[in-house]
CSV table of C-alpha atoms in Angstrom, one decimal:
chain,number,residue,atom,x,y,z
A,243,LEU,CA,116.6,9.0,63.0
A,244,PHE,CA,120.3,8.1,62.8
A,245,MET,CA,120.3,5.6,65.6
A,246,SER,CA,117.1,4.0,64.5
A,247,SER,CA,118.7,3.2,61.1
A,248,GLY,CA,120.7,0.5,62.9
A,249,LEU,CA,124.1,2.2,62.5
A,250,GLU,CA,126.5,3.2,65.1
A,251,ALA,CA,125.7,6.6,66.7
A,252,ALA,CA,129.3,7.7,66.6
A,253,GLY,CA,130.4,9.8,63.7
A,254,SER,CA,128.2,11.9,61.4
A,255,ASP,CA,127.1,11.0,57.9
A,256,THR,CA,129.7,13.2,56.4
A,257,ASP,CA,132.8,12.2,58.4
A,258,ILE,CA,135.6,10.7,56.4
A,259,LEU,CA,137.6,7.9,58.1
A,260,LEU,CA,141.4,8.1,57.2
A,261,MET,CA,142.9,4.8,56.4
A,262,THR,CA,146.3,3.6,55.3
A,263,GLY,CA,147.1,0.6,53.3
A,264,ILE,CA,150.3,-1.2,52.4
A,265,LEU,CA,151.1,-1.9,48.7
A,266,GLY,CA,150.4,-5.6,48.0
A,267,GLU,CA,148.6,-6.2,51.3
A,268,SER,CA,145.0,-5.9,52.4
A,269,VAL,CA,142.8,-3.2,53.9
A,270,THR,CA,139.4,-3.6,55.6
A,271,PHE,CA,136.8,-0.8,55.6
A,272,PRO,CA,134.8,-1.0,58.9
A,273,LEU,CA,131.0,-0.3,58.4
A,274,ASN,CA,130.0,-0.5,62.1
A,275,ILE,CA,126.6,-1.9,61.3
A,276,GLU,CA,124.7,-2.7,64.5
A,277,GLU,CA,121.8,-4.5,63.0
A,278,PRO,CA,123.0,-6.5,60.0
A,279,GLU,CA,119.7,-8.2,59.6
A,280,GLN,CA,118.2,-4.9,58.4
A,281,VAL,CA,120.6,-4.5,55.5
A,282,ILE,CA,119.0,-4.7,52.1
A,283,ASN,CA,122.1,-3.9,50.0
A,284,ILE,CA,125.4,-2.0,50.1
A,285,ALA,CA,126.9,-0.1,47.1
A,286,TRP,CA,130.6,0.5,47.3
A,287,ASN,CA,132.2,3.3,45.1
A,288,SER,CA,135.4,5.1,44.6
A,289,GLU,CA,136.5,6.9,41.5
A,290,THR,CA,134.9,3.9,39.8
A,291,SER,CA,132.3,1.6,41.3
A,292,VAL,CA,133.7,-1.1,43.4
A,293,ALA,CA,131.2,-3.7,44.5
A,294,PHE,CA,127.5,-4.4,45.2
A,295,VAL,CA,126.7,-6.5,48.3
A,296,THR,CA,123.5,-8.2,49.3
A,297,PRO,CA,122.9,-10.4,52.3
A,298,GLY,CA,122.8,-14.1,51.5
A,299,ASP,CA,120.2,-16.5,52.8
A,300,PRO,CA,120.3,-16.8,56.6
A,301,GLY,CA,123.5,-18.6,57.6
A,302,THR,CA,125.2,-18.1,54.3
A,303,ALA,CA,127.8,-15.6,53.2
A,304,PRO,CA,126.8,-12.2,51.7
A,305,LYS,CA,126.5,-12.1,47.9
A,306,VAL,CA,129.3,-9.9,46.4
A,307,THR,CA,129.4,-8.6,42.9
A,308,VAL,CA,132.5,-6.8,41.8
A,309,THR,CA,131.3,-3.8,39.6
A,310,HIS,CA,134.6,-2.7,38.1
A,311,GLN,CA,137.4,-4.8,36.6
A,312,ASN,CA,140.0,-2.9,38.7
A,313,TYR,CA,138.8,-4.9,41.7
A,314,ASN,CA,138.4,-8.4,40.0
A,315,ASP,CA,139.4,-11.1,42.5
A,316,ARG,CA,140.5,-8.6,45.1
A,317,ILE,CA,137.2,-8.1,47.1
A,318,ASN,CA,136.0,-10.0,50.2
A,319,VAL,CA,133.1,-9.2,52.4
A,320,SER,CA,132.9,-10.4,56.0
A,321,ARG,CA,129.9,-12.6,56.8
A,322,GLN,CA,129.0,-11.0,60.1
A,323,ASN,CA,129.2,-7.3,59.5
A,324,TYR,CA,129.6,-6.7,55.8
A,325,ASN,CA,133.0,-5.0,56.1
A,326,LEU,CA,134.7,-4.8,52.8
A,327,GLU,CA,138.3,-6.0,52.3
A,328,ILE,CA,140.4,-5.1,49.3
A,329,SER,CA,143.5,-7.3,48.9
A,330,GLU,CA,146.6,-7.0,46.8
A,331,LEU,CA,146.5,-3.2,47.2
A,332,ARG,CA,147.8,-1.0,44.4
A,333,MET,CA,149.1,2.5,44.6
A,334,GLU,CA,146.2,3.6,42.4
A,335,ASP,CA,143.7,2.2,44.9
A,336,SER,CA,144.3,5.4,46.9
A,337,GLY,CA,141.3,7.7,47.1
A,338,ILE,CA,137.9,8.3,48.6
A,339,TYR,CA,135.7,5.3,49.1
A,340,LYS,CA,131.9,5.5,49.8
A,341,ALA,CA,129.5,2.9,51.0
A,342,ASP,CA,125.8,3.5,50.5
A,343,ILE,CA,124.1,1.2,53.0
A,344,ASN,CA,120.4,0.6,52.4
A,345,MET,CA,118.4,-0.6,55.3
A,346,LYS,CA,114.8,-1.6,55.9
A,347,THR,CA,112.5,0.7,57.8
A,348,LEU,CA,108.8,0.3,58.4
A,349,GLU,CA,107.8,2.0,55.1
A,350,THR,CA,110.7,2.4,52.8
A,351,THR,CA,114.5,2.1,52.6
A,352,VAL,CA,116.9,4.5,54.2
A,353,THR,CA,120.4,5.1,52.9
A,354,THR,CA,123.3,5.8,55.1
A,355,THR,CA,126.7,6.7,53.6
A,356,ARG,CA,130.1,5.9,55.0
A,357,ARG,CA,133.2,7.6,53.7
A,358,TYR,CA,136.8,6.6,53.8
A,359,ASN,CA,140.0,8.2,52.6
A,360,LEU,CA,142.5,5.3,51.7
A,361,GLN,CA,146.1,6.1,51.1
A,362,VAL,CA,148.3,3.3,50.0
A,363,TYR,CA,152.0,3.4,50.8
A,364,ARG,CA,154.9,1.2,49.9
A,365,ARG,CA,156.8,-0.6,52.7
A,366,LEU,CA,160.1,1.3,52.7
A,367,GLY,CA,163.2,-0.6,51.7
A,368,LYS,CA,166.4,-0.2,53.6
A,369,PRO,CA,167.8,3.4,53.1
A,370,LYS,CA,171.3,3.9,52.0
A,371,ILE,CA,173.8,6.4,53.4
A,372,THR,CA,176.3,8.0,51.0
A,373,GLN,CA,179.0,10.5,51.8
A,374,SER,CA,180.5,13.3,49.8
A,375,LEU,CA,182.1,16.7,49.9
A,376,MET,CA,184.9,15.9,52.2
A,377,THR,CA,187.3,18.6,53.3
A,378,SER,CA,189.9,18.2,56.0
A,379,VAL,CA,191.2,21.1,58.0
A,380,ASN,CA,193.3,20.7,61.2
A,381,SER,CA,192.3,17.0,61.5
A,382,THR,CA,188.6,18.0,61.5
A,383,CYS,CA,186.8,16.7,58.5
A,384,ASN,CA,183.7,18.1,57.0
A,385,VAL,CA,181.4,15.4,55.5
A,386,THR,CA,177.9,15.5,53.9
A,387,LEU,CA,175.9,12.4,54.5
A,388,THR,CA,172.9,11.7,52.2
A,389,CYS,CA,170.3,9.1,53.1
A,390,SER,CA,168.0,7.8,50.4
A,391,VAL,CA,165.4,5.1,49.8
A,392,GLU,CA,165.4,3.3,46.5
A,393,LYS,CA,162.3,4.9,44.9
A,394,GLU,CA,161.3,8.4,45.8
A,395,GLU,CA,158.1,8.0,47.7
A,396,LYS,CA,155.4,10.3,49.0
A,397,ASN,CA,155.4,11.1,52.7
A,398,VAL,CA,158.8,9.9,53.6
A,399,THR,CA,160.6,11.5,56.6
A,400,TYR,CA,164.2,11.0,57.4
A,401,ARG,CA,165.6,11.3,60.9
A,402,TRP,CA,169.2,11.0,62.1
A,403,SER,CA,170.4,9.7,65.4
A,404,PRO,CA,172.1,10.5,67.6
A,405,LEU,CA,171.9,14.0,66.1
A,406,GLY,CA,168.1,14.3,66.2
A,407,GLU,CA,168.0,16.1,62.9
A,408,GLU,CA,165.3,15.7,60.2
A,409,GLY,CA,165.9,15.7,56.4
A,410,ASN,CA,167.8,13.4,54.2
A,411,VAL,CA,171.1,15.4,54.1
A,412,ILE,CA,173.2,16.3,57.1
A,413,ARG,CA,176.6,17.9,57.4
A,414,ILE,CA,179.1,16.5,60.0
A,415,PHE,CA,182.2,18.0,61.4
A,416,GLN,CA,184.2,15.0,62.4
A,417,THR,CA,186.9,15.3,64.9
A,418,PRO,CA,189.3,12.6,66.3
A,419,ASP,CA,187.3,12.8,69.6
A,420,ASN,CA,184.1,11.3,68.2
A,421,GLN,CA,185.4,8.4,66.3
A,422,GLU,CA,183.3,6.0,68.4
A,423,LEU,CA,180.0,7.5,67.0
A,424,THR,CA,177.6,5.7,64.7
A,425,TYR,CA,175.3,7.8,62.6
A,426,THR,CA,172.0,6.2,61.9
A,427,CYS,CA,169.4,7.4,59.3
A,428,THR,CA,165.9,6.1,59.7
A,429,ALA,CA,163.4,6.6,56.8
A,430,TRP,CA,159.7,6.7,57.9
A,431,ASN,CA,156.4,6.7,56.1
A,432,PRO,CA,153.0,6.1,57.5
A,433,VAL,CA,153.3,2.3,57.3
A,434,SER,CA,156.9,1.5,57.9
A,435,ASN,CA,160.4,2.6,58.9
A,436,SER,CA,163.8,1.3,58.0
A,437,SER,CA,167.4,2.3,59.0
A,438,ASP,CA,170.9,2.3,57.8
A,439,SER,CA,174.0,3.2,59.9
A,440,ILE,CA,177.5,4.4,59.2
A,441,SER,CA,180.4,4.4,61.7
A,442,ALA,CA,182.4,7.5,62.2
A,443,LEU,CA,185.4,5.4,61.6
A,444,GLN,CA,184.3,5.0,58.0
A,445,LEU,CA,184.3,8.7,57.4
A,446,CYS,CA,187.3,10.8,56.3
B,222,LEU,CA,139.6,-4.0,22.1
B,223,PHE,CA,137.0,-1.3,22.4
B,224,MET,CA,134.9,-2.6,19.6
B,225,SER,CA,135.2,-6.2,20.8
B,226,SER,CA,133.6,-5.2,24.1
B,227,GLY,CA,130.3,-5.0,22.4
B,228,LEU,CA,129.9,-1.2,22.8
B,229,GLU,CA,129.5,1.4,20.1
B,230,ALA,CA,132.7,2.5,18.6
B,231,ALA,CA,131.8,6.2,18.6
B,232,GLY,CA,133.1,8.1,21.6
B,233,SER,CA,136.0,7.4,23.8
B,234,ASP,CA,135.8,5.9,27.3
B,235,THR,CA,136.4,9.4,28.8
B,236,ASP,CA,133.8,11.4,26.8
B,237,ILE,CA,131.0,13.1,28.7
B,238,LEU,CA,127.6,13.3,27.1
B,239,LEU,CA,125.8,16.6,27.9
B,240,MET,CA,122.2,16.1,28.8
B,241,THR,CA,119.4,18.4,29.8
B,242,GLY,CA,116.4,17.5,31.9
B,243,ILE,CA,113.2,19.3,32.8
B,244,LEU,CA,112.2,19.6,36.4
B,245,GLY,CA,109.5,17.0,37.2
B,246,GLU,CA,109.9,15.2,33.9
B,247,SER,CA,112.1,12.3,32.9
B,248,VAL,CA,115.5,11.8,31.3
B,249,THR,CA,117.0,8.7,29.7
B,250,PHE,CA,120.7,8.0,29.6
B,251,PRO,CA,121.6,6.1,26.4
B,252,LEU,CA,124.1,3.3,26.9
B,253,ASN,CA,124.5,2.3,23.2
B,254,ILE,CA,125.2,-1.3,24.1
B,255,GLU,CA,125.5,-3.3,20.9
B,256,GLU,CA,125.5,-6.8,22.4
B,257,PRO,CA,123.1,-6.8,25.3
B,258,GLU,CA,123.5,-10.5,25.8
B,259,GLN,CA,127.1,-10.0,27.0
B,260,VAL,CA,126.1,-7.7,29.8
B,261,ILE,CA,126.8,-9.1,33.3
B,262,ASN,CA,125.8,-6.1,35.3
B,263,ILE,CA,125.8,-2.3,35.3
B,264,ALA,CA,126.6,0.0,38.2
B,265,TRP,CA,125.2,3.5,38.0
B,266,ASN,CA,126.7,6.3,40.1
B,267,SER,CA,126.5,10.0,40.6
B,268,GLU,CA,127.5,12.0,43.7
B,269,THR,CA,125.7,9.0,45.4
B,270,SER,CA,125.2,5.6,44.0
B,271,VAL,CA,122.1,5.3,41.9
B,272,ALA,CA,121.2,1.8,40.8
B,273,PHE,CA,122.6,-1.7,40.2
B,274,VAL,CA,121.3,-3.5,37.1
B,275,THR,CA,121.5,-7.2,36.1
B,276,PRO,CA,119.9,-8.9,33.1
B,277,GLY,CA,116.8,-10.9,33.9
B,278,ASP,CA,116.2,-14.4,32.7
B,279,PRO,CA,115.8,-14.5,28.9
B,280,GLY,CA,112.6,-12.8,27.9
B,281,THR,CA,112.2,-11.0,31.2
B,282,ALA,CA,112.9,-7.5,32.3
B,283,PRO,CA,116.3,-6.6,33.8
B,284,LYS,CA,116.6,-6.7,37.5
B,285,VAL,CA,117.0,-3.2,38.9
B,286,THR,CA,118.1,-2.3,42.5
B,287,VAL,CA,118.0,1.3,43.6
B,288,THR,CA,121.1,1.9,45.7
B,289,HIS,CA,120.3,5.3,47.2
B,290,GLN,CA,117.0,6.5,48.7
B,291,ASN,CA,117.3,9.7,46.6
B,292,TYR,CA,116.2,7.6,43.6
B,293,ASN,CA,113.5,5.4,45.3
B,294,ASP,CA,110.6,4.9,42.9
B,295,ARG,CA,112.2,7.0,40.2
B,296,ILE,CA,114.3,4.5,38.2
B,297,ASN,CA,113.4,2.5,35.2
B,298,VAL,CA,115.6,0.4,32.9
B,299,SER,CA,114.6,-0.4,29.4
B,300,ARG,CA,114.3,-4.1,28.6
B,301,GLN,CA,116.2,-4.1,25.3
B,302,ASN,CA,119.2,-1.9,25.8
B,303,TYR,CA,119.4,-1.3,29.6
B,304,ASN,CA,119.1,2.5,29.2
B,305,LEU,CA,118.4,4.1,32.5
B,306,GLU,CA,115.5,6.5,33.0
B,307,ILE,CA,115.2,8.8,36.0
B,308,SER,CA,111.7,10.3,36.4
B,309,GLU,CA,110.3,13.2,38.5
B,310,LEU,CA,113.6,15.0,38.0
B,311,ARG,CA,114.7,17.3,40.8
B,312,MET,CA,117.1,20.3,40.5
B,313,GLU,CA,119.6,18.4,42.7
B,314,ASP,CA,119.7,15.5,40.3
B,315,SER,CA,122.1,17.7,38.2
B,316,GLY,CA,125.6,16.4,38.0
B,317,ILE,CA,127.9,13.8,36.6
B,318,TYR,CA,126.5,10.3,36.1
B,319,LYS,CA,128.6,7.2,35.4
B,320,ALA,CA,127.7,3.8,34.3
B,321,ASP,CA,130.2,1.0,34.8
B,322,ILE,CA,129.2,-1.7,32.3
B,323,ASN,CA,130.6,-5.1,33.0
B,324,MET,CA,130.6,-7.5,30.0
B,325,LYS,CA,131.7,-11.1,29.5
B,326,THR,CA,134.8,-11.8,27.6
B,327,LEU,CA,136.5,-15.2,27.0
B,328,GLU,CA,138.4,-15.2,30.3
B,329,THR,CA,137.3,-12.4,32.5
B,330,THR,CA,134.9,-9.4,32.7
B,331,VAL,CA,135.7,-6.1,31.1
B,332,THR,CA,134.4,-2.8,32.4
B,333,THR,CA,133.5,0.1,30.1
B,334,THR,CA,132.5,3.4,31.6
B,335,ARG,CA,129.9,5.8,30.2
B,336,ARG,CA,129.8,9.4,31.5
B,337,TYR,CA,127.0,11.9,31.4
B,338,ASN,CA,126.6,15.5,32.6
B,339,LEU,CA,122.9,16.1,33.4
B,340,GLN,CA,121.7,19.6,34.0
B,341,VAL,CA,118.1,20.0,35.2
B,342,TYR,CA,116.2,23.2,34.4
B,343,ARG,CA,112.8,24.5,35.3
B,344,ARG,CA,110.3,25.1,32.5
B,345,LEU,CA,110.1,28.9,32.4
B,346,GLY,CA,106.9,30.5,33.3
B,347,LYS,CA,105.5,33.4,31.4
B,348,PRO,CA,107.7,36.4,31.9
B,349,LYS,CA,106.3,39.8,33.0
B,350,ILE,CA,107.1,43.2,31.5
B,351,THR,CA,107.1,46.2,33.9
B,352,GLN,CA,107.7,49.8,32.9
B,353,SER,CA,109.3,52.6,34.9
B,354,LEU,CA,111.3,55.8,34.7
B,355,MET,CA,109.1,57.6,32.4
B,356,THR,CA,110.1,61.1,31.3
B,357,SER,CA,108.4,63.1,28.5
B,358,VAL,CA,110.1,65.7,26.5
B,359,ASN,CA,108.7,67.2,23.3
B,360,SER,CA,106.1,64.4,22.9
B,361,THR,CA,109.0,61.8,23.0
B,362,CYS,CA,108.7,59.6,26.1
B,363,ASN,CA,111.6,57.7,27.6
B,364,VAL,CA,110.6,54.4,29.2
B,365,THR,CA,112.5,51.6,30.8
B,366,LEU,CA,111.0,48.1,30.3
B,367,THR,CA,112.0,45.3,32.6
B,368,CYS,CA,111.3,41.7,31.8
B,369,SER,CA,111.4,39.1,34.5
B,370,VAL,CA,110.5,35.5,35.2
B,371,GLU,CA,109.0,34.5,38.5
B,372,LYS,CA,112.0,32.8,40.0
B,373,GLU,CA,115.5,33.7,39.2
B,374,GLU,CA,116.9,30.8,37.3
B,375,LYS,CA,120.3,29.8,36.0
B,376,ASN,CA,120.9,30.1,32.3
B,377,VAL,CA,118.0,32.4,31.4
B,378,THR,CA,118.5,34.7,28.4
B,379,TYR,CA,116.1,37.5,27.5
B,380,ARG,CA,115.5,38.8,24.0
B,381,TRP,CA,113.4,41.7,22.8
B,382,SER,CA,111.6,41.9,19.5
B,383,PRO,CA,111.5,43.8,17.2
B,384,LEU,CA,114.5,45.5,18.7
B,385,GLY,CA,116.8,42.4,18.6
B,386,GLU,CA,118.3,43.3,22.0
B,387,GLU,CA,119.4,40.9,24.7
B,388,GLY,CA,119.1,41.5,28.4
B,389,ASN,CA,116.2,41.8,30.7
B,390,VAL,CA,116.1,45.7,30.7
B,391,ILE,CA,115.7,47.9,27.7
B,392,ARG,CA,115.2,51.7,27.3
B,393,ILE,CA,112.7,52.9,24.7
B,394,PHE,CA,112.3,56.4,23.2
B,395,GLN,CA,108.7,56.4,22.2
B,396,THR,CA,107.5,58.9,19.7
B,397,PRO,CA,104.0,59.4,18.3
B,398,ASP,CA,105.2,57.8,15.0
B,399,ASN,CA,105.6,54.3,16.4
B,400,GLN,CA,102.5,53.8,18.4
B,401,GLU,CA,101.6,50.7,16.4
B,402,LEU,CA,104.6,48.8,17.7
B,403,THR,CA,104.4,45.8,20.1
B,404,TYR,CA,107.4,45.0,22.3
B,405,THR,CA,107.8,41.4,23.0
B,406,CYS,CA,110.2,39.9,25.6
B,407,THR,CA,111.1,36.2,25.3
B,408,ALA,CA,112.8,34.4,28.2
B,409,TRP,CA,114.9,31.4,27.1
B,410,ASN,CA,116.6,28.6,29.0
B,411,PRO,CA,118.0,25.3,27.6
B,412,VAL,CA,114.6,23.6,27.9
B,413,SER,CA,111.9,26.2,27.2
B,414,ASN,CA,111.0,29.7,26.2
B,415,SER,CA,108.1,31.9,27.0
B,416,SER,CA,107.0,35.5,26.0
B,417,ASP,CA,105.1,38.5,27.2
B,418,SER,CA,104.2,41.6,25.1
B,419,ILE,CA,103.3,45.2,25.6
B,420,SER,CA,101.8,47.5,23.1
B,421,ALA,CA,103.4,50.9,22.5
B,422,LEU,CA,99.9,52.4,23.1
B,423,GLN,CA,100.2,51.3,26.8
B,424,LEU,CA,103.4,53.2,27.2
B,425,CYS,CA,103.5,56.9,28.3
């Protein structure tokens, strides 16, 4: 039954496709429709409704109606496969999206549902390393380095090289032997990474 | 802003209207649109999408597209006020329904959302009283009466008259003095009630 509805065999009707988007940029939800000529209409919904799509006349673009003001002027539908694109992504676009795809069969219409979990992230700005809590004993100095991005974001990971440590705070025991070192902090989130470095010479 | 969108001032945008439906019958969701001529389209959704409605040409009925097979041949939209009717109600139609109403304003379209919580109940069949656990001491007999409807339903209340007790099981101490009595059990749910009676003469 599933294959005969003209949709790709891979993936069950209840699977959720995980998707990441970048604030201000675009994301495209893939529908994987194998027989676009059987499509009667597609209803897109999230927390609110999103759009209602019907095929255009042969050779013309699909007809797209935005059904909630949150998506005014931000929706595009591809001519060939009806994939939905949301542009100028906002943080609050994050959430579950569903497409109810209605297709022709011999007697009636059959609905297949596609589900997506979209998470929108900011492109991380350059992190900044700050140092504090210096104490010097026997020409060894004890420094705490803190790495931070401008706004506190969800899902940010910090890694330090060459130490290989995770977390945004590290403690360093700096001896005269390792003055050549450079400490680099890289902040990662699912859509970007960015680094800042500090030379051991700048410490203590 | 709210009043200027052409929708009734009563009720905020996040209110949920509680509605009950009867299995196999119809329910109509009231939209309370004050200026139907400003409507651009209405997207109805529940767990799945439900329908997409656009005004027809002046003097004609609105154009209704069912967007999920669950609602095939069960949707009607009233010509004047766009209220949505679902017929042949099923138990699984219970749930939250939302209408995103898009209306014209000077520059853009504004979306107002109406929310409904529909609960579908079966019309209760006639309950049946059964008796058990009879013991007779000194011409007083001790009977337990159990009142039950055919299928166990949600939200069923049982009341006994003339005793005024609730619950589907009662215990009676029957003496020769009250042989004239009739015990009636009434089963209630939010959409119906139905009764069965037993005469005291039939007990013991």
